[in-house]
Short mmCIF file of C-alpha atoms and ligand atoms in Angstrom, two decimals:
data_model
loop_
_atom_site.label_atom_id
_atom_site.label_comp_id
_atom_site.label_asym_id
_atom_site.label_seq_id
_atom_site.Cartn_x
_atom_site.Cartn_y
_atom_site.Cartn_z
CA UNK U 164 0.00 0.00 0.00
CA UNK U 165 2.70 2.21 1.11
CA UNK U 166 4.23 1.17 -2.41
CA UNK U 167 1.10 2.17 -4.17
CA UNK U 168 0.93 5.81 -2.42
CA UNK U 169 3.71 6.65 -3.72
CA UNK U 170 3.34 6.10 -6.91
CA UNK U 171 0.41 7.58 -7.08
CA UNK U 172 2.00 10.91 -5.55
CA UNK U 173 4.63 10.88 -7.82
CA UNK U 174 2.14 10.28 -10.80
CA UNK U 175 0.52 12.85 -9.39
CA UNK U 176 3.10 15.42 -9.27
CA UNK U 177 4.35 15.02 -13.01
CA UNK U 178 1.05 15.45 -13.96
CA UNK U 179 0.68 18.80 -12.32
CA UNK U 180 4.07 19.87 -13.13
CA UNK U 181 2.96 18.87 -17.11
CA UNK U 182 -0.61 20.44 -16.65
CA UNK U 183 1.02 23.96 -15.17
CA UNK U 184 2.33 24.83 -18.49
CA UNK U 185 -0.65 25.00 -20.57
CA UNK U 186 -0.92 28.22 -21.38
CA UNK U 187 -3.90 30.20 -22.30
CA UNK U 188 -4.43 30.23 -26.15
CA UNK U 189 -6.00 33.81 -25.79
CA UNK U 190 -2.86 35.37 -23.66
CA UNK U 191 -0.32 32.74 -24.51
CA UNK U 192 2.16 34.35 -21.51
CA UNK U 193 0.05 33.03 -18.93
CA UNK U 194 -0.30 29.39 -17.86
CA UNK U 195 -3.10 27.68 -16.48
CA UNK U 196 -1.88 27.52 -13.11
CA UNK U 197 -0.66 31.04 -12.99
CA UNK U 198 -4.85 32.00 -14.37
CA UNK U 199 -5.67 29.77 -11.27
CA UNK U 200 -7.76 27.76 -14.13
CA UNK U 201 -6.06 24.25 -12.54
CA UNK U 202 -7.82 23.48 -9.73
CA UNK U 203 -6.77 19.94 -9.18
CA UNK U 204 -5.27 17.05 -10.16
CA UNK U 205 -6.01 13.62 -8.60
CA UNK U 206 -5.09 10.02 -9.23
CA UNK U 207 -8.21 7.55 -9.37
CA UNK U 208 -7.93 4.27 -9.73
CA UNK U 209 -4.27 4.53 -11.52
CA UNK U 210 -6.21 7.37 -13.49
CA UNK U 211 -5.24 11.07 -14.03
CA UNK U 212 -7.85 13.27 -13.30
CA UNK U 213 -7.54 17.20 -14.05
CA UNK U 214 -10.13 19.29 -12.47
CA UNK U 215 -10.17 22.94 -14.50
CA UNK U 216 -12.56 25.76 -13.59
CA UNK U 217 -14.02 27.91 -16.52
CA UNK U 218 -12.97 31.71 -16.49
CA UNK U 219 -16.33 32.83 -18.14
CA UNK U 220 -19.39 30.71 -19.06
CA UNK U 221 -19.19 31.44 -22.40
CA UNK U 222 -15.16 31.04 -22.39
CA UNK U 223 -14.47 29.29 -26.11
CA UNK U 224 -10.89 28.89 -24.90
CA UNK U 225 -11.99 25.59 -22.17
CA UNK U 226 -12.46 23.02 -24.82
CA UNK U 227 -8.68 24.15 -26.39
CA UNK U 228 -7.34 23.86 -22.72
CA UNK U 229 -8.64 20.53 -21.96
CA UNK U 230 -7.27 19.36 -25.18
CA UNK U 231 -4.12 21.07 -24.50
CA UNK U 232 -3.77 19.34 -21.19
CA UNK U 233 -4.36 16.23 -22.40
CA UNK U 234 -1.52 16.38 -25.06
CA UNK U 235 0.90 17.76 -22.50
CA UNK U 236 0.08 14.37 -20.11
CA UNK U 237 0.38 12.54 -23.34
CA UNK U 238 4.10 13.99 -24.06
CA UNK U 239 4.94 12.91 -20.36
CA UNK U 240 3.52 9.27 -20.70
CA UNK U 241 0.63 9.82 -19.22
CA UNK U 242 -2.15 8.48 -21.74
CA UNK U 243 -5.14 7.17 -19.22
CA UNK U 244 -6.49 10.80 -18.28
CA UNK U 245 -9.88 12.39 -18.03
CA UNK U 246 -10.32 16.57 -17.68
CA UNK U 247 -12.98 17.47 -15.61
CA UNK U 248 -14.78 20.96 -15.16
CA UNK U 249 -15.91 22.29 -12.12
CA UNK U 250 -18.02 24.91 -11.78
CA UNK U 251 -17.77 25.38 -7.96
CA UNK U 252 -16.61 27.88 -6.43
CA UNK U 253 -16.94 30.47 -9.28
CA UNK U 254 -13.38 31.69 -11.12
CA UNK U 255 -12.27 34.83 -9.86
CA UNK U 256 -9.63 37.17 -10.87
CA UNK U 257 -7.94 37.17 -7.38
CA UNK U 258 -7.10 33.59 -8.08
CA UNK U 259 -4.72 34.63 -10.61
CA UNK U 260 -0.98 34.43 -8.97
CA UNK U 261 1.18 37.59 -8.33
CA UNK U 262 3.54 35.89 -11.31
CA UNK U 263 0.64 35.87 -13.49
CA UNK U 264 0.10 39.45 -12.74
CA UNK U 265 3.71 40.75 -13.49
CA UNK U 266 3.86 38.45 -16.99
CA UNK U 267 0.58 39.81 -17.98
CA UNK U 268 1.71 43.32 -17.36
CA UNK U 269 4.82 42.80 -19.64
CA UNK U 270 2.76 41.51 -21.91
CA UNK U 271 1.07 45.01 -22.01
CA UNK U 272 -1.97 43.99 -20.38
CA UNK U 273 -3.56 45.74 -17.26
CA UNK U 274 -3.88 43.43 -14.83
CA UNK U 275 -7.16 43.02 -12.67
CA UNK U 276 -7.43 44.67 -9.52
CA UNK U 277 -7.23 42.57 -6.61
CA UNK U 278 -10.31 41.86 -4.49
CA UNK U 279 -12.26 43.79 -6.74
CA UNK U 280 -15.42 42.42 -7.05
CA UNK U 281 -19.02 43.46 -7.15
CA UNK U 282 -17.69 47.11 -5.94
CA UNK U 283 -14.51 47.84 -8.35
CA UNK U 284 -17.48 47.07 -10.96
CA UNK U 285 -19.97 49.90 -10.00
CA UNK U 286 -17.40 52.29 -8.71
CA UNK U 287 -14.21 54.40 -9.41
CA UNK U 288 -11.92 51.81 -10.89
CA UNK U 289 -7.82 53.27 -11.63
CA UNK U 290 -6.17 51.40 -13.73
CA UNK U 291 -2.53 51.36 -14.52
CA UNK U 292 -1.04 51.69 -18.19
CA UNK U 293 0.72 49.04 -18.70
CA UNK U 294 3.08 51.00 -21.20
CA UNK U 295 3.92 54.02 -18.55
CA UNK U 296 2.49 53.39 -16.12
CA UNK U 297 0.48 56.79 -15.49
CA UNK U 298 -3.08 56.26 -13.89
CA UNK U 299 -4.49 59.19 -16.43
CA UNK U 300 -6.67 56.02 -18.12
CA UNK U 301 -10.08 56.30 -19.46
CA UNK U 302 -12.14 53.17 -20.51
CA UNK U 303 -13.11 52.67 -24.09
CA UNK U 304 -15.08 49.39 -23.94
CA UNK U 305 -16.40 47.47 -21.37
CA UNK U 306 -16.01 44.49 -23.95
CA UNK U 307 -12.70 44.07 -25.73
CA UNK U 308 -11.20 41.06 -28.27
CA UNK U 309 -11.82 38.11 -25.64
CA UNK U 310 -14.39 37.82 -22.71
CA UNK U 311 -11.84 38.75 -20.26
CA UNK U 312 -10.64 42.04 -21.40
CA UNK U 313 -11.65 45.50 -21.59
CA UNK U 314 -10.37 47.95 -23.80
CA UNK U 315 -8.74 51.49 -22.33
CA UNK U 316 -6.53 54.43 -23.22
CA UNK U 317 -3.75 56.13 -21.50
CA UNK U 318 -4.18 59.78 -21.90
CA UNK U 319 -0.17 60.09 -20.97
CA UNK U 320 1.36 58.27 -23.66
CA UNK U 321 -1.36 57.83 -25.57
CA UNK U 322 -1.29 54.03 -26.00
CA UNK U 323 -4.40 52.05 -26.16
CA UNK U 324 -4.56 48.94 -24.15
CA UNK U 325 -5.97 45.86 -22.99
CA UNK U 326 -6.94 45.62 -19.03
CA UNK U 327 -7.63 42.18 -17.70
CA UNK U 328 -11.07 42.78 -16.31
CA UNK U 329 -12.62 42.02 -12.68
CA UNK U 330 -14.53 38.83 -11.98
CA UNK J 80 -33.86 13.61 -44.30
CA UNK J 81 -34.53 15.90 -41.79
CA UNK J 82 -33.77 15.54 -37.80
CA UNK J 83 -37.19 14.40 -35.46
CA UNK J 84 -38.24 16.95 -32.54
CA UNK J 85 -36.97 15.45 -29.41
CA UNK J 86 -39.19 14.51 -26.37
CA UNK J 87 -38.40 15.32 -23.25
CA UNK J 88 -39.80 14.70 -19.67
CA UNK J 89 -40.44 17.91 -18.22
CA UNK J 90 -40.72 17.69 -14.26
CA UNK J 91 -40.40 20.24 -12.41
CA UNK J 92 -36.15 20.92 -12.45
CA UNK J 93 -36.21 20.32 -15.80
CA UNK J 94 -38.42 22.44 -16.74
CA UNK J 95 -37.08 25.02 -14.45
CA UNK J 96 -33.66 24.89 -15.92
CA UNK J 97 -35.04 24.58 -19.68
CA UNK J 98 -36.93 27.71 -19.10
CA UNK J 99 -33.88 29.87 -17.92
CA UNK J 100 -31.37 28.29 -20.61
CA UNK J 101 -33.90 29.20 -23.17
CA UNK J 102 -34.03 32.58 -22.36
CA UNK J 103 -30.50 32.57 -22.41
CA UNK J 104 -29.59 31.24 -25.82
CA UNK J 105 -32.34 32.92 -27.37
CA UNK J 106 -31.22 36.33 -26.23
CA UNK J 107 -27.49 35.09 -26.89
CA UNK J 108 -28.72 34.35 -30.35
CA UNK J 109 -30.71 37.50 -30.94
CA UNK J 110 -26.97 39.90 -29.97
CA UNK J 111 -25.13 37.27 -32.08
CA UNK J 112 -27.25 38.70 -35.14
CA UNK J 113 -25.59 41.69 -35.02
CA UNK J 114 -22.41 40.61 -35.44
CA UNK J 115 -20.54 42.64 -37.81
CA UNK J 116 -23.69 44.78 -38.16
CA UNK J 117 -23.40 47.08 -34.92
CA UNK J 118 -23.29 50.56 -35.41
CA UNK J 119 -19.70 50.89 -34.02
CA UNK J 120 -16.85 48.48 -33.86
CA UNK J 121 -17.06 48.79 -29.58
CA UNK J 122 -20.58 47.87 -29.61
CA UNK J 123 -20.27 45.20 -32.06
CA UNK J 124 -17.73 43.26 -29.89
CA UNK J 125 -19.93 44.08 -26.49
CA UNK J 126 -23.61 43.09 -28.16
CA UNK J 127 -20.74 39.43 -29.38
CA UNK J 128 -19.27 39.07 -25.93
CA UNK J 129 -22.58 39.39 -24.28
CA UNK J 130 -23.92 37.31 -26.18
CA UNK J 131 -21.02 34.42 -25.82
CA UNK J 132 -22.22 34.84 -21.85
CA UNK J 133 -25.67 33.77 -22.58
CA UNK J 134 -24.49 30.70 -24.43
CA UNK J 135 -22.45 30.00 -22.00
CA UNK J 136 -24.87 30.06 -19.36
CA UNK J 137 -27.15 28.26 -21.51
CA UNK J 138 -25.29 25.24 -22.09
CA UNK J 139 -24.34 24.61 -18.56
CA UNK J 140 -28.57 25.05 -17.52
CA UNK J 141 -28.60 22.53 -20.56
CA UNK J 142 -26.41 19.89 -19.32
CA UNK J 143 -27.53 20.89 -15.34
CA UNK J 144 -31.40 20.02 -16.71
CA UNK J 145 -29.64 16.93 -19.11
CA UNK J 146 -28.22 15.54 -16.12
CA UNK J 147 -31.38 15.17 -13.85
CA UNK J 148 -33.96 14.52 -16.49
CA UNK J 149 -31.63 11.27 -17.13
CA UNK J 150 -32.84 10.43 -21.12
CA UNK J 151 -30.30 10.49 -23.10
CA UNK J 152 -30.61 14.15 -24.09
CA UNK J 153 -27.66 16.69 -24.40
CA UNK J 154 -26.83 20.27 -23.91
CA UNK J 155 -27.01 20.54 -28.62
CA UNK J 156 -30.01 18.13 -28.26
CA UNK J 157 -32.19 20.63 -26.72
CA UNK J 158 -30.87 23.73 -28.48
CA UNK J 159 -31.57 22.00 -31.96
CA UNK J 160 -34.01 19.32 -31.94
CA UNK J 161 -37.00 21.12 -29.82
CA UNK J 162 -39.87 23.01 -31.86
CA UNK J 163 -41.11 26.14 -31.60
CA UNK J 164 -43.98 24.66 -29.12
CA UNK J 165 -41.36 22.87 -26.77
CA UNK J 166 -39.32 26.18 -26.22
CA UNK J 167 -40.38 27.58 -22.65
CA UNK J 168 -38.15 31.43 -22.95
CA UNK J 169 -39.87 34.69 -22.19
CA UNK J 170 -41.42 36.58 -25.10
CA UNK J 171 -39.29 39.45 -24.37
CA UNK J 172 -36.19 37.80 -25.24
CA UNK J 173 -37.26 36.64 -28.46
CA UNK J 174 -38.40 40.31 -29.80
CA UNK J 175 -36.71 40.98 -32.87
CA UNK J 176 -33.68 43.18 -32.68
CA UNK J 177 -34.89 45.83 -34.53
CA UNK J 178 -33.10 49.05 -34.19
CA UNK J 179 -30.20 49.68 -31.97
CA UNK J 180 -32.20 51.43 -29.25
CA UNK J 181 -34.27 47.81 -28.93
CA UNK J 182 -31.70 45.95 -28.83
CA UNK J 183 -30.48 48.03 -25.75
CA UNK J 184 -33.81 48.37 -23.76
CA UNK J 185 -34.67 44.54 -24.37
CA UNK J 186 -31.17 43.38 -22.90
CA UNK J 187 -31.56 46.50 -20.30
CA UNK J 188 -35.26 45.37 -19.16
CA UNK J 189 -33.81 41.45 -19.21
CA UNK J 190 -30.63 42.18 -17.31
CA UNK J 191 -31.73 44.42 -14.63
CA UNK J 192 -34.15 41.34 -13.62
CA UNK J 193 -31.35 38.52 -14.50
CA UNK J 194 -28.29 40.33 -12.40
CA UNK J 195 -30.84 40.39 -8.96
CA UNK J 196 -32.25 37.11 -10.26
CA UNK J 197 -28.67 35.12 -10.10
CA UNK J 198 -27.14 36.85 -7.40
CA UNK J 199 -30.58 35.76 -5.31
CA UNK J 200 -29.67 32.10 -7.08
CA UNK J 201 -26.45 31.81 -5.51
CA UNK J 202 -28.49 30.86 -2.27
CA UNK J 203 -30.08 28.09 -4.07
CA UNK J 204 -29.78 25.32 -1.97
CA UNK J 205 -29.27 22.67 -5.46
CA UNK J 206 -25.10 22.69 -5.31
CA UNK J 207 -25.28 23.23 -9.41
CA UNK J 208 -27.68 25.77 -9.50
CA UNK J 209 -25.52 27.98 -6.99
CA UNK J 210 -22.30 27.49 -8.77
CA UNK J 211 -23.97 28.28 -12.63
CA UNK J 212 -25.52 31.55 -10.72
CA UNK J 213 -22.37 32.12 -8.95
CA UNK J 214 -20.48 32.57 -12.56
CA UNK J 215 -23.51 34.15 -13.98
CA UNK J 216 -23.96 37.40 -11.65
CA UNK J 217 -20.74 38.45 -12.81
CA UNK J 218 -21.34 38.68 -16.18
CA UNK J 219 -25.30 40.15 -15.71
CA UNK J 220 -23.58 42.68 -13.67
CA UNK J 221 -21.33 43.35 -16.77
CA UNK J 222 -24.68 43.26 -19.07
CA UNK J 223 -26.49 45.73 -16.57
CA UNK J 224 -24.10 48.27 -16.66
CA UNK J 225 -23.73 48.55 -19.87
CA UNK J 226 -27.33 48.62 -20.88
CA UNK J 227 -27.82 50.97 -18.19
CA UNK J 228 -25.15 53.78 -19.66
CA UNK J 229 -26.43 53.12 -23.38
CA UNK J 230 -30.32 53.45 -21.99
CA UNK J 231 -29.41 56.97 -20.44
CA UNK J 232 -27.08 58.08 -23.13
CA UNK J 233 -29.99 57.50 -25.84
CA UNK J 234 -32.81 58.84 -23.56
CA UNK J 235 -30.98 62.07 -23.09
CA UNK J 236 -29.39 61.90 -25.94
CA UNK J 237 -30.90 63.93 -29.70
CA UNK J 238 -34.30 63.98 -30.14
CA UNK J 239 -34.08 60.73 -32.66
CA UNK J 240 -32.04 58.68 -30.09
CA UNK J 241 -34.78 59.37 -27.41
CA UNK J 242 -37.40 58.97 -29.53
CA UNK J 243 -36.30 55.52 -30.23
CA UNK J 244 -35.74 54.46 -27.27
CA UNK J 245 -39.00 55.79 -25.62
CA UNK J 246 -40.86 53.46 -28.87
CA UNK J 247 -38.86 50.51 -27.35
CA UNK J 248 -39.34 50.86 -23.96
CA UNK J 249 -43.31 51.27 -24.84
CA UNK J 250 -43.53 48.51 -27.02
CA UNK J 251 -41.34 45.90 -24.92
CA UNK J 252 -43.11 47.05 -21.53
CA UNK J 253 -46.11 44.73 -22.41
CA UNK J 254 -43.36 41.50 -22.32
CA UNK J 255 -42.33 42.70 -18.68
CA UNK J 256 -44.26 40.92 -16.52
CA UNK J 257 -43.96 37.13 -18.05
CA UNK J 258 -40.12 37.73 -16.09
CA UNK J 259 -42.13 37.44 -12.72
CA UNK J 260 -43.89 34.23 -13.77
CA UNK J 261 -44.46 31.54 -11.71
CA UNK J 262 -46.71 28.26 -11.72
CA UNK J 263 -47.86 24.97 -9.75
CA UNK J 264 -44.44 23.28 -11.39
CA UNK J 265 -41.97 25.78 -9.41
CA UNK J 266 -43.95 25.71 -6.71
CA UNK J 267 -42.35 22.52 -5.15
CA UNK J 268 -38.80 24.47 -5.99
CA UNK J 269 -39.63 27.71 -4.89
CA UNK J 270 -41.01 25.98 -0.99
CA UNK J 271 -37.84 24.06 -0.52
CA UNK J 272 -35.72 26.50 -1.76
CA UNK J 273 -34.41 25.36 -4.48
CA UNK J 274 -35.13 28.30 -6.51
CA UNK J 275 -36.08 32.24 -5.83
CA UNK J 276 -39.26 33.18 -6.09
CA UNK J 277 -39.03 36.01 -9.37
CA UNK J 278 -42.14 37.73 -7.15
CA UNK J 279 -39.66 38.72 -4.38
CA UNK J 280 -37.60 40.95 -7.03
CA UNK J 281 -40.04 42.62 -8.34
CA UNK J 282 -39.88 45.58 -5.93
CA UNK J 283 -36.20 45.87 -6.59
CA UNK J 284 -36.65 45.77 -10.43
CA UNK J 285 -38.86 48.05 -10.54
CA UNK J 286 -36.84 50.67 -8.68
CA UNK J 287 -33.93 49.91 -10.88
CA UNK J 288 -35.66 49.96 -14.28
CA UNK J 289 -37.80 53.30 -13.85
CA UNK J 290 -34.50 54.50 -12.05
CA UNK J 291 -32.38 54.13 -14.97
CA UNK J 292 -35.41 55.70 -16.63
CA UNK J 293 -35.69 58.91 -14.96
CA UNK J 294 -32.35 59.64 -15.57
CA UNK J 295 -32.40 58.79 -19.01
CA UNK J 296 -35.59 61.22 -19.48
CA UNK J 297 -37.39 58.66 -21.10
CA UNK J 298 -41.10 57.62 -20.04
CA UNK J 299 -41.82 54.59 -17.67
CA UNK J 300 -45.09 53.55 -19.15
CA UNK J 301 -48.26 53.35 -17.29
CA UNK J 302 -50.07 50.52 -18.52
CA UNK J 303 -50.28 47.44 -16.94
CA UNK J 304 -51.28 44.86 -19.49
CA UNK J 305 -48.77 42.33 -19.78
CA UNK J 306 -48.13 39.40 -22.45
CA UNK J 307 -47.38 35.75 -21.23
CA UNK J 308 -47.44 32.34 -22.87
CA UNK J 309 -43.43 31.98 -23.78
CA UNK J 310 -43.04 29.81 -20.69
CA UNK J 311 -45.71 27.34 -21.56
CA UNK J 312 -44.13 27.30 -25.53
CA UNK J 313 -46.96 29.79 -26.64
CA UNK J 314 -44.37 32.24 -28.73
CA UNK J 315 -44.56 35.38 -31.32
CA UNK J 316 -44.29 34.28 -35.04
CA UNK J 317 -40.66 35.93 -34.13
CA UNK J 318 -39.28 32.43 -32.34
CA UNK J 319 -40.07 30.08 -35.13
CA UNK J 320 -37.92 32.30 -38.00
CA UNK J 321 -35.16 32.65 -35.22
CA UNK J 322 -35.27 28.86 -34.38
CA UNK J 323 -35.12 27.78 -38.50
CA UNK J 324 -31.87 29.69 -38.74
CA UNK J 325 -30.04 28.31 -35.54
CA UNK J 326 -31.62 25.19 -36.21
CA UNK J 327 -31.07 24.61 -40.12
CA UNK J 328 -27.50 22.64 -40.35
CA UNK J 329 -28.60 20.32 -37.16
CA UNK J 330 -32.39 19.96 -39.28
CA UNK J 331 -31.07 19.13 -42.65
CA UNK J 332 -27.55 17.40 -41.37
CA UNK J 333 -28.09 15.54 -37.91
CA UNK J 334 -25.40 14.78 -35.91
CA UNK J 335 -23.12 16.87 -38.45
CA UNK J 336 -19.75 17.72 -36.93
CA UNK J 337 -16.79 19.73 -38.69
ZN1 ZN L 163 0.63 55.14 -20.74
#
C-alpha cells in the first residue's frame, strides 16, 4: 500500500508539473496555473484526473485547454487521463498568482485589480497603463477582443490597451 | 432527411432549468445577429461578448437540466431538436432586434431582472444551481451596466435617439411581466428552496428599471397589461424564423460535426 501511495503521488506530481504549463491560447504568456484555471489534479484508480474551472461561461478557450492538457500528459507518458470541469466555487480574478500578474503586465496587459469584485465594478476603478504606467486612463469598452478584457486608453502616452477585467 | 423533434420529460427541475437556458440562448442568439452589423466596432464586440455569456450560461442550464432529467438528451439536443412549441423562454427575449435602441432596452429590461435574479440564485440550496448563478452574476452585472449607460445616453441623448428608445421601452413594456412568472411546477422548488421566487424581485426591479429611466428622461409607461405564454411554448411568429436559422445545419444534417 505504502508502495502504491507513492506512486500515485509521484504520478501525481508530473502530472501537475505537465498540466502547469498549458498556457492560455487567448494570452499565450500566462499558464493555467498562474490563471488559477487548474484546480486539481487527482489520481483515481491509476487514473489522471484534471479538475479545471471555466474563467467565463461562455469562455471558447476551455475546450482548447482541456485538449491542451491532455496532449501535454500525453508527451509525459501519461495516456489514461480524463479533464474534468468544475463549476464550484466560481473563477475569480484574485485567483490569478502575483507571477501571473507581473507576466501579464509585460505583456502590455492591465492586470485586474485585486479583491475587486461586485464594488470595483460599480465604482471608481484606476487602472494602470501598462506601457507608462500613469493612472491618467479612461475606458473605451467594457467588452474588448476576448471575454476577459476590456479595452482602455492612457491619456499620458497615448497608447491604447488591454486591461484584464474584474470577476 | 430531416432531424425528429426530441421529447423530453419535463418535471419540475427540468423544466425550471429549460426555461432559464432558453431565455438565455435565445437572447445570446438575438446579440449574435448583429455581429458585424453594430453601429460601431465597440458595440459590435460588447452586443458578441454578451452574447457568448448567454451561451455559455445556456449550455451549462442545458447539461444541469440533461443531467437530472436522465434520457439520453444533451446540452445541442435541446438547443436544436426542440420546436417552436417545446421552447419555454420569455417573449421578451425573443423580440426581434430591430433598431439599436431595442436591442439596448430589451437586454436592459432582461438584465436588470437577470443580475438580482442570479445573485438571489447563488443561495439556491441545489449545489449546481448555486455554482452556474455564482459565474452568472458576474457577467449580468457586466450586461447591466452597460445597458444601463447606453439606456441613459440615448434617452438624453438627440431627439431621434430618445425617440427611439422611448418606442422601445413602450412597445417591450407589455413583455415585462412574463419575467415574474411563476406556476404549480416551481412551486415545489420555490417551498424548498431550491429556486427564488421572481415575485420577491419585483420591488427591486422596478426601482432599478424606472431608475435608470428617470435619468435617461425617457417615459416609464403606465399601462399594466402584460403578455405571457413563452413559458408554456406559446411564442410570437418571431421564435419560429429565429429557431429555423439556428436550427437549419442540425435539421437538414443531424449529428453533423466539422
Ligand atoms: Zn501610458
Amino acid at each position: 500500500m505504502v508502495a502504491a501511495d507513492t506512486s500515485d503521488s509521484a504520478l501525481r506530481a508530473r502530472a501537475w508539473a505537465a498540466a502547469a504549463e498549458v498556457v492560455d491560447p487567448e494570452i499565450p504568456v500566462l499558464t493555467i496555473a498562474d490563471l488559477g484555471v487548474l484546480r486539481d489534479v487527482s489520481i483515481v484508480d491509476g487514473q489522471v484526473e484534471v479538475a479545471i474551472t471555466p474563467t467565463y461561461s461562455g469562455c471558447p478557450a476551455m475546450n482548447m485547454i482541456a485538449l491542451e492538457i491532455e496532449l501535454a500528459l500525453a508527451r509525459e507518458g501519461i495516456c489514461n487521463s480524463k479533464i474534468r470541469t468544475v463549476l464550484s466555487p466560481a473563477w475569480t480574478t484574485d485567483w490569478m498568482s502575483d507571477d501571473g500578474r507581473r507576466k501579464l503586465k509585460d505583456y502590455g496587459v492591465a492586470p485586474p485589480q485585486s479583491g475587486g469584485g461586485r464594488r470595483a465594478l460599480f465604482g471608481e476603478q484606476q487602472v494602470a497603463c501598462p506601457q507608462c504606467g500613469s493612472l491618467a486612463t479612461e475606458v473605451l469598452s467594457e467588452f474588448g477582443s476576448t471575454s476577459c478584457k476590456a479595452l482602455w486608453r492612457c491619456t499620458t502616452c497615448r497608447e491604447p490597451f488591454d486591461y484584464f477585467k474584474c470577476h | 432527411m430531416a432531424a425528429a423533434s426530441i421529447s423530453v420529460t419535463e418535471s419540475p427541475p427540468v423544466l425550471y432549468a429549460l426555461r432559464r437556458a432558453d431565455d438565455a440562448l435565445i437572447l445570446g442568439h438575438r446579440l449574435s445577429e448583429w455581429c458585424g452589423h453594430a453601429p460601431m466596432m465597440e458595440e459590435d464586440m460588447a452586443l458578441a461578448n454578451m452574447g457568448l455569456d448567454l451561451i455559455g450560461q445556456a449550455r451549462e442550464l442545458y447539461s444541469y437540466a440533461a443531467k437530472v432529467e436522465d434520457t439520453g438528451n444533451d446540452e445541442d439536443s435541446y438547443a436544436y431538436l426542440r420546436d417552436v412549441r417545446q421552447y419555454r423562454n420569455l417573449l421578451l427575449v425573443e423580440q426581434p432586434n430591430g433598431d439599436f435602441a431595442r436591442t439596448i432596452v430589451r437586454q436592459f429590461l432582461y438584465s436588470v431582472f437577470a443580475d438580482a435574479y442570479w445573485r438571489a440564485m447563488t443561495n439556491s440550496r441545489d449545489a449546481t444551481l448555486a455554482a452556474i448563478a455564482a459565474k452568472s452574476e458576474k457577467e449580468s452585472a457586466y450586461h447591466v451596466r452597460h445597458s444601463s449607460e447606453w439606456v441613459i445616453r440615448l434617452g438624453d441623448g438627440t431627439a431621434e435617439s430618445r425617440k427611439r428608445a422611448q418606442a422601445a421601452i413602450d412597445d417591450l413594456w407589455s413583455f415585462t411581466g412574463e419575467l415574474f412568472h411563476t406556476d404549480d411546477s416551481d412551486a415545489g422548488l420555490i417551498a424548498d428552496r431550491f429556486v427564488v421566487d421572481p415575485e420577491s424581485l419585483r420591488a427591486g426591479w422596478t426601482d432599478a428599471v424606472t431608475g435608470v429611466l428617470q435619468t435617461a428622461t425617457l417615459a416609464c409607461p403606465s399601462k399594466s397589461w402584460m403578455q405571457k405564454g413563452g413559458r408554456s411554448g406559446s411564442h410570437s411568429e418571431h421564435l419560429g424564423h429565429l429557431l429555423s436559422e439556428l436550427q437549419s445545419l442540425q435539421r437538414s444534417f443531424p449529428d453533423a460535426t466539422w
